[in-house]
Amino acid sequence: MTAATKKLLVCGAVAGPLFVVTFLVSGYPPGTPDAILRYSTHGTLHDLFSMPTFLAWPIACIVSAIHSLRGQLGRRIGLGHLR
């Protein structure tokens, strides 16, 4: 990892949270209603794009685990030819 990449990661970790907009949901922060009365465009887009993302993460983990097992452990148990 280069020095420039490290600097970029540190800047993102420090400055990133400054630009996060929270959604008022289920009584958070305290004093807000329990239900959303009207979705904003940003909130709707956030929900629509987050669903496939959070579905893809476990699928990617399973695919990665299978790939790893076939490559490393698979040779020991006779699955090395499945790569």
C-alpha atoms as one frame of an Amber mdcrd trajectory, in Angstrom:
protein
   0.000   0.000   0.000   1.453   3.335  -1.020   1.698   6.404   1.204  -0.874
   8.205  -0.945  -3.358   5.364  -0.489  -2.828   5.397   3.267  -3.407   9.165
   3.385  -6.594   8.793   1.355  -7.909   6.082   3.679  -7.148   8.155   6.779
  -8.844  11.217   5.280 -11.892   9.148   4.382 -12.073   7.623   7.856 -11.802
  11.029   9.528 -13.908  13.179   7.182 -16.450  10.570   6.061 -18.635  10.630
   9.181 -18.951  14.417   8.917 -21.097  14.051   5.791 -23.462  11.326   7.003
 -27.121  12.291   7.206 -29.119  10.186   9.635 -32.703   9.188   9.022 -35.226
   9.810  11.751 -36.472   6.268  12.367 -38.246   4.422  15.167 -37.739   7.036
  17.845 -34.098   7.783  16.983 -32.967  10.336  17.854 -35.147  10.608  20.960
 -38.274  12.672  20.413 -38.945  11.595  16.824 -42.070   9.616  15.854 -42.034
   5.815  15.871 -43.065   5.562  12.218 -41.977   7.406   9.093 -44.864   9.508
   7.840 -43.341  10.368   4.466 -40.208   9.030   2.801 -37.800  11.486   1.252
 -36.354  10.830  -2.197 -32.942  10.315  -0.616 -34.384   7.857   1.911 -36.198
   5.893  -0.791 -33.064   5.653  -2.949 -31.028   4.664   0.103 -33.421   1.825
   0.909 -33.647   0.634  -2.706 -29.882   0.521  -3.236 -29.081  -0.935   0.178
 -31.291  -4.015  -0.256 -29.280  -5.607  -3.099 -26.041  -4.619  -1.398 -26.901
  -6.373   1.856 -28.150  -9.385  -0.085 -24.895  -9.530  -2.072 -22.583  -9.508
   0.977 -23.540 -12.958   2.328 -23.570 -14.383  -1.206 -20.057 -13.035  -1.796
 -18.898 -14.542   1.510 -20.313 -17.960   0.596 -18.752 -17.855  -2.877 -15.418
 -16.809  -1.389 -15.557 -19.596   1.199 -16.336 -22.220  -1.454 -13.550 -20.906
  -3.671 -11.112 -21.013  -0.770 -12.122 -24.527   0.262 -11.784 -25.828  -3.269
  -8.364 -24.233  -3.683  -6.692 -24.918  -0.346  -8.435 -27.650   1.582  -9.897
 -29.187  -1.551  -6.532 -30.609  -2.578  -6.337 -32.523   0.710  -9.806 -34.063
   0.411  -9.765 -34.668  -3.339 -11.689 -31.609  -4.592  -8.730 -29.820  -6.164
  -9.929 -30.699  -9.667 -13.114 -28.601  -9.191 -11.308 -25.263  -9.512
